[in-house]
């Protein structure tokens, strides 16, 4: 056939197809003909008839002429309007990832129901055939997620992907907008947001700002304050010396021109710290190796100005990169961050961005807040700065003298010292050493163990002196797994409690000011709901310039924080309801339960929390915690619609 003849046929066909409504209504529409710019994916851009790397589409040794190459997590929402009857494709990991640990799962949803799930697929697996019935469906989602090991290398192909169309053509559309829950602003009347209990060690310095929301000016009072403690009535900051061993029940009172309130606060002076999960801010995800003394001071200011401190956020934490990197460091570019690691006496040297550490903690303490610092048991920190190996005693004393109240102790280069990363004694060794040293300091220093969960650290973190221990890697590397991470933390609930907390890492990338963030609004509500239900540290770990009203409403909801800070310190257990719905159920000290109805799925679903699943019987009063609204009394279950990756958070009290 000559070229001219073929193109004439094509023209005639085109003319017939576009002219005749009956013919136009039927036919095949390749996935690649849709507007693929609507695909949201974890890496790169979607490719028509090619892999995400621009090579041919090949799965399990077979090459496909057409289709779409994408990368997990990948989502394409499609409007069908009842026009398509069928979707077919051959799917799999592209062969260009043959020697990599890729692992993906393909799913097809229509009108909220999952119609197809591939199960985990690896490079080299033969393509699987998808064939789903779409008759009557209004909308659809093509989804590729990681199958459990993060999204790295997850090159996914929808080969030969096409719709059989009998009516309206399928149309790629933007992801459905998520409804922002309008959490009420904190009331201008005073509300004291401190936890009910606080641990300290006799004779050490006491510093505590009574976290209180409401209009300023406000006046504070405290009844039965033990001797040695002084309250500044204007700002609610208590300073002094921790009282002798014993329990002291203090009543805090706060008043402004709109009202007054009071709250009991039990000071337990003894051996234990962190009787409720630590709350605060840390610079790492916001500033990485750009952290400076000035930024830390601004953070202290901002915590107070924004209302975060009034909600209970207390620790102002410096992460890595405050000390010197070796003078000849190839990889630390900033000359002000390079230099001798120690002075002539062996003292650790802060870099030039931190001219006076004592003055910095004084500044933080003057706000009534606490200061946190970071080092590694290894010779170097993760970012290649000087660590504490063989200087543990001296460094701990230095941190105490400077005035730090929390130490994050990050394994990293200790891997070069440890004989093994599986041997329990080797894993415990540096933490036993530092744990014992910290207990001897004349300062209450909360000990945050950071080694990403090795050797089931939760089983022995408390025994080596830890007050919290990271249970997983850095959230920034696996944000798409955050609900799975929460479920895993719930499985180790029994190791969580007053004085020793699981730590699934800091909050990051929140708010809606900077798009696209790592977490959608629904996911941000879920993040804070689940972390609170798990009773784990609440630390906002990102740039304070990113704070917007939405972020504040998510981080500062006092009724949600109350769940996290409950003195019982119970971690939620989970009830898995099929593939997508999961309940997180937490017992509260007052006999109520906090429950998260969480949707791990990709489309809105209805979730029922049945009393039988929650361990409840009889009528319950139900309150919606994000909207701070009573929902009424329910006899045997509570049901709510929950959007993609969202959580409906409720608290239930038995009706007497
Ligand atoms: C590790 C930790 C992070 C952070 C960095 C600093 O990755 O897990 O939380 O402290 O090191 O380099």
XYZ file of C-alpha atoms and ligand atoms in Angstrom:
668
model
C 0.000 0.000 0.000
C 1.405 3.346 -0.890
C 1.633 6.071 1.689
C -0.819 8.371 -0.090
C -3.434 5.619 -0.221
C -3.097 4.806 3.513
C -3.463 8.415 4.563
C -6.549 8.766 2.327
C -8.139 5.795 4.077
C -7.236 7.298 7.401
C -8.826 10.572 6.352
C -12.038 8.890 5.214
C -12.209 6.881 8.428
C -11.629 10.020 10.473
C -14.342 11.866 8.542
C -16.815 9.003 9.049
C -16.000 8.677 12.728
C -16.407 12.346 13.443
C -19.475 12.799 11.261
C -21.622 9.843 12.264
C -22.995 10.029 15.809
C -23.793 6.319 15.924
C -20.249 5.324 14.989
C -18.684 7.979 17.153
C -20.521 6.562 20.143
C -18.797 3.166 19.960
C -15.185 2.142 19.786
C -11.905 1.882 21.497
C -10.250 4.763 23.318
C -6.630 4.175 24.248
C -5.612 5.322 27.736
C -2.747 7.221 26.104
C -5.204 9.494 24.274
C -6.461 10.987 27.565
C -4.949 14.145 29.029
C -2.135 12.494 30.967
C -1.014 15.775 32.518
C -3.727 14.968 35.084
C -1.708 12.002 36.398
C -0.090 12.611 39.783
C 2.887 10.334 40.207
C 5.813 9.800 42.577
C 8.629 10.467 40.108
C 9.071 11.725 36.541
C 6.228 12.341 34.100
C 3.778 9.903 32.485
C 4.811 8.737 29.009
C 2.585 7.701 26.095
C 3.548 4.350 24.570
C 6.793 4.419 26.529
C 8.086 3.608 29.986
C 8.581 6.411 32.475
C 12.272 6.321 31.417
C 11.279 6.954 27.780
C 12.218 3.411 26.673
C 9.871 0.842 25.136
C 7.082 -0.556 27.336
C 8.367 -4.006 28.288
C 6.948 -6.313 30.925
C 8.277 -9.804 31.679
C 10.336 -9.806 28.480
C 7.420 -8.778 26.267
C 7.273 -5.446 24.466
C 4.005 -3.549 24.004
C 3.456 -0.990 21.298
C 1.050 1.191 23.209
C 0.084 2.105 26.728
C 1.201 4.475 29.455
C 4.403 4.396 31.514
C 4.131 5.878 34.996
C 5.735 5.686 38.446
C 4.205 4.809 41.836
C 2.434 6.334 43.554
C 0.403 7.116 40.493
C -3.191 8.263 40.323
C -5.343 9.079 37.376
C -8.961 10.068 37.993
C -11.226 9.599 35.007
C -14.754 10.860 34.376
C -16.762 8.168 32.601
C -20.322 9.460 32.869
C -21.632 5.989 32.097
C -20.054 6.049 28.612
C -17.515 3.222 28.941
C -18.379 -0.429 29.225
C -14.960 -1.973 29.748
C -11.338 -1.235 30.599
C -8.581 -3.648 29.652
C -4.806 -3.506 30.069
C -1.665 -5.564 30.574
C 0.159 -4.394 33.639
C 3.471 -4.859 35.363
C 6.798 -3.370 36.425
C 8.778 -2.189 33.431
C 11.753 -4.410 32.573
C 14.086 -1.426 32.799
C 14.007 -2.075 36.593
C 15.101 -5.702 36.267
C 17.906 -5.579 38.793
C 16.213 -3.278 41.265
C 14.063 -4.005 44.326
C 10.896 -2.540 42.803
C 7.514 -3.814 43.941
C 4.149 -2.343 42.995
C 0.449 -2.971 43.169
C -2.046 -1.867 40.525
C -5.645 -1.122 41.433
C -8.697 -0.053 39.483
C -11.600 1.656 41.237
C -14.969 2.785 39.906
C -17.551 4.774 41.845
C -15.701 4.141 45.111
C -15.449 0.359 44.686
C -12.201 -1.493 44.041
C -12.757 -3.562 40.889
C -9.268 -4.914 40.444
C -6.162 -5.427 42.539
C -3.027 -6.992 41.094
C -1.335 -7.962 44.332
C 2.408 -7.270 44.583
C 4.297 -7.334 41.266
C 8.068 -7.392 40.830
C 10.384 -6.697 37.896
C 10.442 -9.653 35.537
C 6.930 -10.830 36.467
C 4.834 -11.627 33.442
C 2.235 -8.962 32.628
C -1.152 -9.497 34.278
C -4.351 -8.888 32.371
C -6.879 -6.387 33.691
C -10.413 -6.604 32.384
C -13.070 -4.716 34.298
C -16.724 -4.090 33.633
C -17.456 -0.369 33.733
C -21.068 -0.360 32.618
C -22.936 2.464 34.308
C -19.848 3.774 36.150
C -19.604 7.527 36.557
C -15.969 7.831 37.558
C -12.881 5.766 37.898
C -9.386 5.753 39.338
C -6.286 4.034 38.002
C -3.888 3.650 40.890
C -0.391 2.234 41.293
C 1.018 2.033 44.802
C 4.144 0.586 46.321
C 3.759 -2.973 47.531
C 5.403 -2.422 50.860
C 9.005 -1.260 50.287
C 8.619 2.393 49.350
C 8.210 3.774 45.848
C 11.868 3.762 44.766
C 12.277 2.152 41.312
C 8.547 1.543 40.972
C 8.262 2.016 37.178
C 4.783 0.832 36.320
C 3.274 0.178 32.897
C -0.383 0.203 31.885
C 0.301 -1.509 28.536
C -2.353 -1.972 25.837
C -4.631 0.006 28.131
C -7.935 0.940 26.552
C -11.595 1.671 27.134
C -14.484 0.217 25.200
C -16.705 3.207 24.759
C -20.362 3.291 23.841
C -21.298 6.803 24.933
C -19.442 9.710 26.502
C -15.689 9.494 26.037
C -13.593 8.971 29.181
C -11.964 12.169 30.330
C -8.971 12.564 32.632
C -9.852 14.946 35.471
C -8.116 16.550 38.433
C -8.216 14.613 41.738
C -11.438 15.340 43.626
C -11.058 18.354 45.895
C -10.885 17.523 49.588
C -13.267 19.305 51.899
C -11.407 21.266 54.555
C -12.857 20.623 57.959
C -13.400 23.936 59.602
C -12.010 23.315 63.027
C -13.152 26.125 65.256
C -10.505 28.675 66.180
C -9.437 28.473 69.825
C -11.942 30.403 71.913
C -10.804 33.833 73.200
C -11.772 32.646 76.697
C -8.929 31.054 78.618
C -8.417 27.316 78.233
C -5.507 25.569 79.944
C -4.054 22.907 77.670
C -1.476 21.339 79.963
C -1.539 17.582 80.467
C -2.736 16.360 83.867
C 0.641 14.988 84.909
C 4.309 16.041 84.668
C 7.448 14.139 85.689
C 10.691 15.624 86.973
C 13.747 14.682 89.033
C 14.281 16.213 92.489
C 16.612 19.190 92.722
C 17.002 19.882 88.986
C 15.925 23.161 87.355
C 12.197 23.467 86.654
C 10.897 25.348 83.647
C 7.319 25.164 82.442
C 5.031 27.501 80.560
C 1.376 26.768 81.339
C 0.028 26.217 77.824
C -3.124 28.305 77.695
C -5.123 29.517 74.738
C -7.258 32.646 74.851
C -7.027 36.368 74.523
C -4.112 38.193 76.149
C -3.547 39.884 78.522
C -4.210 37.019 80.885
C -3.295 36.469 84.487
C -2.159 33.179 85.943
C -2.210 31.664 89.391
C -1.253 28.281 90.801
C -2.607 26.871 94.076
C -0.428 24.510 96.114
C 2.702 25.182 94.096
C 5.511 23.338 95.919
C 8.150 25.464 97.622
C 11.017 26.377 95.317
C 8.767 27.054 92.328
C 7.706 30.523 91.241
C 4.997 31.497 88.832
C 5.143 34.661 86.765
C 1.490 35.706 86.942
C 1.680 37.675 83.688
C 3.006 35.025 81.335
C 2.262 31.761 83.120
C 5.902 30.664 83.220
C 6.970 28.626 86.239
C 10.655 28.420 87.129
C 12.654 27.221 90.097
C 13.906 23.930 91.448
C 12.112 20.575 91.164
C 10.607 19.689 94.559
C 11.740 16.746 96.680
C 10.579 13.272 95.705
C 6.788 13.075 95.924
C 3.546 13.999 94.197
C 2.174 17.523 94.230
C -1.271 18.346 92.919
C -1.274 21.952 91.785
C -4.284 23.845 90.446
C -3.497 26.189 87.597
C -5.827 29.139 87.085
C -5.990 31.525 84.141
C -8.229 34.553 83.677
C -8.788 37.298 81.117
C -11.549 39.884 80.675
C -13.772 37.241 79.056
C -13.603 34.523 81.667
C -11.504 32.179 83.704
C -10.660 28.501 83.983
C -8.652 26.092 86.077
C -6.938 22.752 85.672
C -5.254 20.261 87.965
C -1.603 19.468 87.245
C 0.160 16.703 89.143
C 3.910 17.136 89.488
C 5.542 13.769 90.089
C 9.054 14.307 91.354
C 11.016 11.066 91.186
C 12.920 9.151 88.538
C 10.628 9.441 85.582
C 10.349 12.093 82.862
C 8.017 12.441 79.869
C 4.909 11.121 81.612
C 2.986 12.259 78.540
C 4.426 12.243 75.001
C 6.847 15.147 74.386
C 5.479 17.910 72.149
C 7.472 20.501 70.292
C 9.182 21.673 67.159
C 12.375 20.461 65.450
C 14.231 22.153 62.613
C 15.296 19.151 60.513
C 12.688 18.928 57.759
C 12.478 22.690 57.478
C 16.108 23.731 57.399
C 18.309 20.592 57.139
C 21.923 21.815 57.025
C 20.833 25.447 56.987
C 19.977 25.683 60.680
C 21.314 28.695 62.595
C 21.089 30.286 66.015
C 18.894 32.993 64.490
C 16.426 30.455 63.086
C 16.229 28.697 66.443
C 15.443 31.962 68.211
C 12.846 32.823 65.586
C 11.336 29.400 66.156
C 10.949 30.094 69.866
C 9.272 33.434 69.054
C 7.056 31.840 66.449
C 5.970 29.001 68.730
C 4.635 31.564 71.166
C 3.196 34.030 68.606
C 1.435 31.380 66.519
C -0.333 29.738 69.437
C 1.581 26.452 69.108
C 3.064 26.933 72.586
C -0.425 27.678 73.958
C -1.566 24.349 72.551
C 1.242 22.512 74.362
C 4.195 22.466 71.931
C 7.164 22.939 74.248
C 10.514 21.680 72.995
C 12.435 23.819 70.505
C 14.783 21.331 68.900
C 18.040 21.689 66.975
C 18.704 18.616 64.886
C 21.895 17.776 62.981
C 24.439 20.316 61.637
C 24.892 22.665 64.615
C 28.438 21.413 65.240
C 31.482 21.551 62.961
C 32.056 19.197 60.070
C 35.732 18.303 59.502
C 37.712 21.190 57.981
C 38.414 19.100 54.873
C 34.826 17.866 54.451
C 34.123 17.517 50.758
C 30.457 17.394 51.195
C 29.731 20.226 53.629
C 30.069 23.263 51.385
C 29.451 26.066 53.880
C 32.875 27.111 55.291
C 31.145 28.445 58.415
C 30.090 24.885 59.219
C 33.581 23.415 58.896
C 36.412 23.478 61.387
C 37.910 21.600 64.322
C 35.416 19.134 65.820
C 36.753 19.697 69.359
C 38.722 22.361 71.202
C 42.059 21.688 72.921
C 40.227 20.331 76.001
C 38.118 17.966 73.921
C 34.898 19.995 74.094
C 32.595 19.710 71.112
C 32.668 22.827 68.918
C 29.458 24.384 67.655
C 29.956 25.852 64.183
C 29.994 29.579 63.424
C 26.225 29.690 62.944
C 25.926 28.957 66.676
C 28.050 31.579 68.439
C 26.731 30.990 71.975
C 24.772 27.892 72.883
C 24.098 28.959 76.467
C 22.686 32.284 75.287
C 20.477 30.359 72.851
C 18.958 28.084 75.486
C 18.534 31.111 77.785
C 16.557 32.751 75.008
C 14.372 29.652 74.575
C 13.880 29.291 78.333
C 12.923 32.954 78.637
C 9.882 32.019 76.536
C 9.113 29.296 79.084
C 10.004 26.692 76.457
C 12.508 23.848 76.580
C 15.540 23.319 74.356
C 16.457 20.127 72.520
C 19.739 19.089 70.920
C 21.080 16.320 68.698
C 24.188 14.203 68.411
C 25.260 10.738 67.338
C 26.899 7.917 69.317
C 29.122 7.526 66.252
C 32.221 9.546 65.362
C 30.071 11.443 62.838
C 26.430 12.426 62.596
C 24.223 11.360 59.695
C 25.000 14.569 57.842
C 28.768 14.153 58.361
C 29.352 16.486 61.326
C 31.223 15.690 64.538
C 29.563 13.030 66.719
C 30.021 12.050 70.362
C 31.873 8.737 70.062
C 34.354 8.418 72.953
C 33.298 11.848 74.258
C 29.921 10.804 75.632
C 30.460 11.898 79.237
C 31.940 15.264 78.280
C 29.262 16.005 75.688
C 26.371 15.132 77.982
C 27.802 17.414 80.659
C 28.238 20.125 78.062
C 24.625 19.784 76.882
C 23.418 20.003 80.487
C 25.634 23.037 81.173
C 24.396 24.756 78.061
C 20.838 24.132 79.308
C 19.401 21.513 76.976
C 16.350 19.578 78.076
C 16.194 16.796 75.483
C 18.784 14.823 73.522
C 18.125 13.060 70.231
C 20.802 10.387 69.851
C 21.028 9.272 66.235
C 22.781 5.970 65.378
C 24.047 6.632 61.818
C 27.855 6.410 61.761
C 27.854 4.259 64.859
C 27.302 1.511 62.298
C 31.058 1.720 61.683
C 31.765 1.134 65.371
C 29.169 -1.552 66.124
C 30.336 -5.069 65.360
C 26.883 -5.896 64.047
C 23.561 -4.200 63.435
C 21.599 -7.287 64.406
C 23.283 -8.203 67.664
C 21.149 -6.851 70.498
C 24.052 -6.126 72.834
C 25.753 -4.079 70.133
C 22.545 -2.183 69.399
C 21.934 -1.413 73.059
C 25.505 -0.512 74.015
C 25.714 3.160 73.012
C 22.234 3.857 74.390
C 22.952 2.209 77.747
C 26.097 4.308 77.974
C 24.391 7.622 77.193
C 21.201 6.717 79.085
C 23.203 6.248 82.302
C 25.222 9.412 81.766
C 22.104 11.518 81.203
C 20.510 10.304 84.438
C 23.487 11.682 86.356
C 23.184 15.216 84.956
C 21.863 17.985 87.150
C 19.173 18.649 84.591
C 16.116 16.739 83.394
C 17.173 15.597 79.930
C 14.621 13.609 77.970
C 16.380 10.914 75.918
C 15.141 10.323 72.352
C 16.643 7.161 70.879
C 16.920 7.385 67.111
C 18.005 4.195 65.332
C 14.987 3.628 63.099
C 13.583 0.584 64.947
C 16.552 -1.796 64.729
C 16.432 -4.844 67.002
C 12.831 -4.010 67.989
C 14.059 -1.047 70.003
C 10.597 -0.645 71.551
C 11.221 -3.850 73.513
C 14.271 -2.388 75.299
C 14.211 1.388 74.734
C 12.843 2.134 78.205
C 15.250 -0.274 79.915
C 18.281 1.587 78.467
C 16.959 4.923 79.698
C 15.084 6.103 76.593
C 11.946 8.216 76.886
C 11.060 7.709 73.225
C 12.460 5.683 70.358
C 12.034 6.033 66.654
C 10.149 3.013 65.368
C 10.899 3.506 61.662
C 12.983 5.398 59.118
C 12.521 9.045 58.185
C 8.935 9.871 57.264
C 10.138 12.136 54.460
C 11.367 9.036 52.598
C 8.106 7.119 52.885
C 5.236 9.562 53.361
C 2.907 7.317 51.356
C 3.295 4.653 54.062
C 2.201 6.799 56.982
C -1.042 4.932 57.661
C 0.765 1.578 57.496
C 3.374 2.987 59.871
C 0.597 3.950 62.276
C -0.889 0.442 62.067
C 2.551 -1.019 62.834
C 2.918 1.279 65.825
C -0.464 0.148 67.110
C 0.814 -3.434 66.941
C 3.537 -2.532 69.459
C 1.095 -0.675 71.700
C 2.143 -2.547 74.800
C 5.597 -0.947 74.797
C 4.119 2.551 74.784
C 3.231 4.392 77.955
C 4.121 7.056 80.514
C 7.882 7.611 80.489
C 8.582 5.690 77.261
C 6.990 6.352 73.882
C 7.104 4.940 70.383
C 8.184 7.617 67.911
C 7.085 7.365 64.278
C 8.909 10.648 63.437
C 8.065 14.336 63.126
C 5.209 15.950 61.227
C 6.361 17.625 58.040
C 5.074 19.272 54.893
C 1.819 20.419 56.362
C -0.444 23.349 55.708
C -1.832 24.250 52.317
C 0.292 27.297 51.649
C 2.986 25.503 49.669
C 1.651 23.200 46.978
C 2.136 20.430 46.337
C 3.028 19.228 49.835
C 3.578 15.616 50.749
C 0.230 15.370 52.518
C -3.206 16.394 51.303
C -5.571 18.044 53.810
C -7.271 14.694 54.541
C -3.875 13.132 55.138
C -2.849 15.920 57.488
C -5.947 15.339 59.621
C -5.164 11.635 59.555
C -1.528 12.171 60.505
C -2.409 14.190 63.596
C -5.408 11.972 64.464
C -3.394 8.762 64.282
C -0.297 10.097 66.065
C -2.608 11.307 68.861
C -4.469 7.995 69.040
C -1.122 6.206 69.198
C -0.017 8.484 72.056
C 3.359 9.318 70.490
C 5.434 12.531 70.497
C 3.828 15.376 68.566
C 6.663 17.315 66.995
C 6.168 19.676 64.109
C 9.374 19.248 62.124
C 9.189 21.718 59.286
C 9.887 25.346 58.436
C 7.950 27.761 60.576
C 7.484 30.084 57.606
C 5.158 27.391 56.229
C 2.672 27.889 59.033
C -0.754 28.896 57.800
C -4.198 28.977 59.404
C -5.009 25.525 58.136
C -1.838 24.043 59.627
C -2.514 25.725 62.949
C -6.042 24.377 62.999
C -4.672 20.863 62.379
C -1.846 21.087 64.924
C -3.558 23.044 67.672
C -6.957 21.422 68.156
C -7.029 21.146 71.949
C -9.510 18.254 71.981
C -7.267 16.232 69.675
C -4.133 17.022 71.661
C -5.962 15.905 74.784
C -6.188 12.434 73.210
C -2.414 12.333 72.754
C -1.644 13.757 76.184
C -4.079 11.616 78.176
C -2.348 10.623 81.438
C -3.183 6.938 80.979
C -0.764 7.014 78.032
C -2.504 4.166 76.178
C -1.724 3.544 72.535
C -4.688 2.726 70.297
C -5.326 -0.774 69.024
C -6.572 -1.320 65.485
C -9.577 -3.123 64.060
C -9.110 -3.845 60.351
C -12.424 -3.777 58.505
C -11.579 -5.233 55.108
C -9.042 -3.713 52.731
C -9.611 -0.039 53.313
C -11.310 0.837 56.572
C -9.443 0.650 59.843
C -10.512 1.710 63.312
C -7.983 2.996 65.844
C -9.430 2.602 69.350
C -7.829 4.293 72.358
C -8.843 4.015 76.004
C -8.896 7.319 77.862
C -8.370 7.840 81.570
C -11.915 9.095 82.174
C -13.418 5.870 80.817
C -14.233 7.337 77.421
C -12.781 6.050 74.154
C -11.208 7.954 71.299
C -11.761 6.332 67.933
C -10.381 7.128 64.494
C -12.382 5.870 61.520
C -9.600 5.820 58.963
C -9.865 5.227 55.217
C -6.655 3.807 53.729
C -8.369 3.559 50.355
C -8.318 5.837 47.382
C -11.977 6.842 47.242
C -14.594 7.999 49.729
C -16.209 5.143 51.676
C -18.621 4.678 54.537
C -17.068 3.327 57.734
C -19.069 1.854 60.600
C -17.622 1.744 64.095
C -19.642 -0.966 65.825
C -19.672 -1.037 69.598
C -18.816 -4.749 69.438
C -15.563 -3.829 67.642
C -14.821 -1.014 70.068
C -15.416 -3.114 73.194
C -18.432 -1.029 74.148
C -22.013 -1.770 75.103
C -24.985 0.523 75.619
C -25.742 4.055 74.598
C -22.796 6.381 73.936
C -22.547 10.132 73.583
C -20.442 10.839 70.481
C -18.387 13.957 69.804
C -16.667 14.892 66.535
C -13.246 16.102 67.688
C -12.076 17.876 64.547
C -15.278 19.906 64.338
C -15.590 20.027 68.149
C -19.257 19.202 67.863
C -21.541 16.797 69.759
C -23.200 14.408 67.350
C -25.787 12.906 69.709
C -26.345 9.564 71.408
C -25.930 6.289 69.521
C -27.048 2.807 70.577
C -24.775 0.292 68.917
C -22.658 1.860 66.176
C -21.550 5.093 64.566
C -21.142 5.462 60.813
C -19.470 8.209 58.801
C -18.424 8.893 55.240
C -14.652 9.234 55.092
C -12.717 10.606 52.140
C -9.544 9.187 50.621
C -6.873 8.768 53.338
C -9.058 10.699 55.753
C -9.941 10.036 59.382
C -13.155 10.818 61.215
C -12.071 11.263 64.816
C -14.616 10.798 67.584
C -14.724 10.414 71.341
C -17.406 8.339 73.035
C -18.658 8.543 76.591
C -21.125 6.015 78.053
C -24.543 7.547 78.731
C -25.332 6.928 82.375
C 18.635 10.768 60.353
C 17.459 10.913 61.304
C 16.713 12.193 60.992
C 17.647 13.387 61.095
C 18.869 13.183 60.211
C 19.948 14.226 60.465
O 18.211 10.595 59.037
O 16.605 9.803 61.227
O 15.618 12.344 61.856
O 18.016 13.566 62.416
O 19.469 11.909 60.424
O 21.067 14.049 59.684
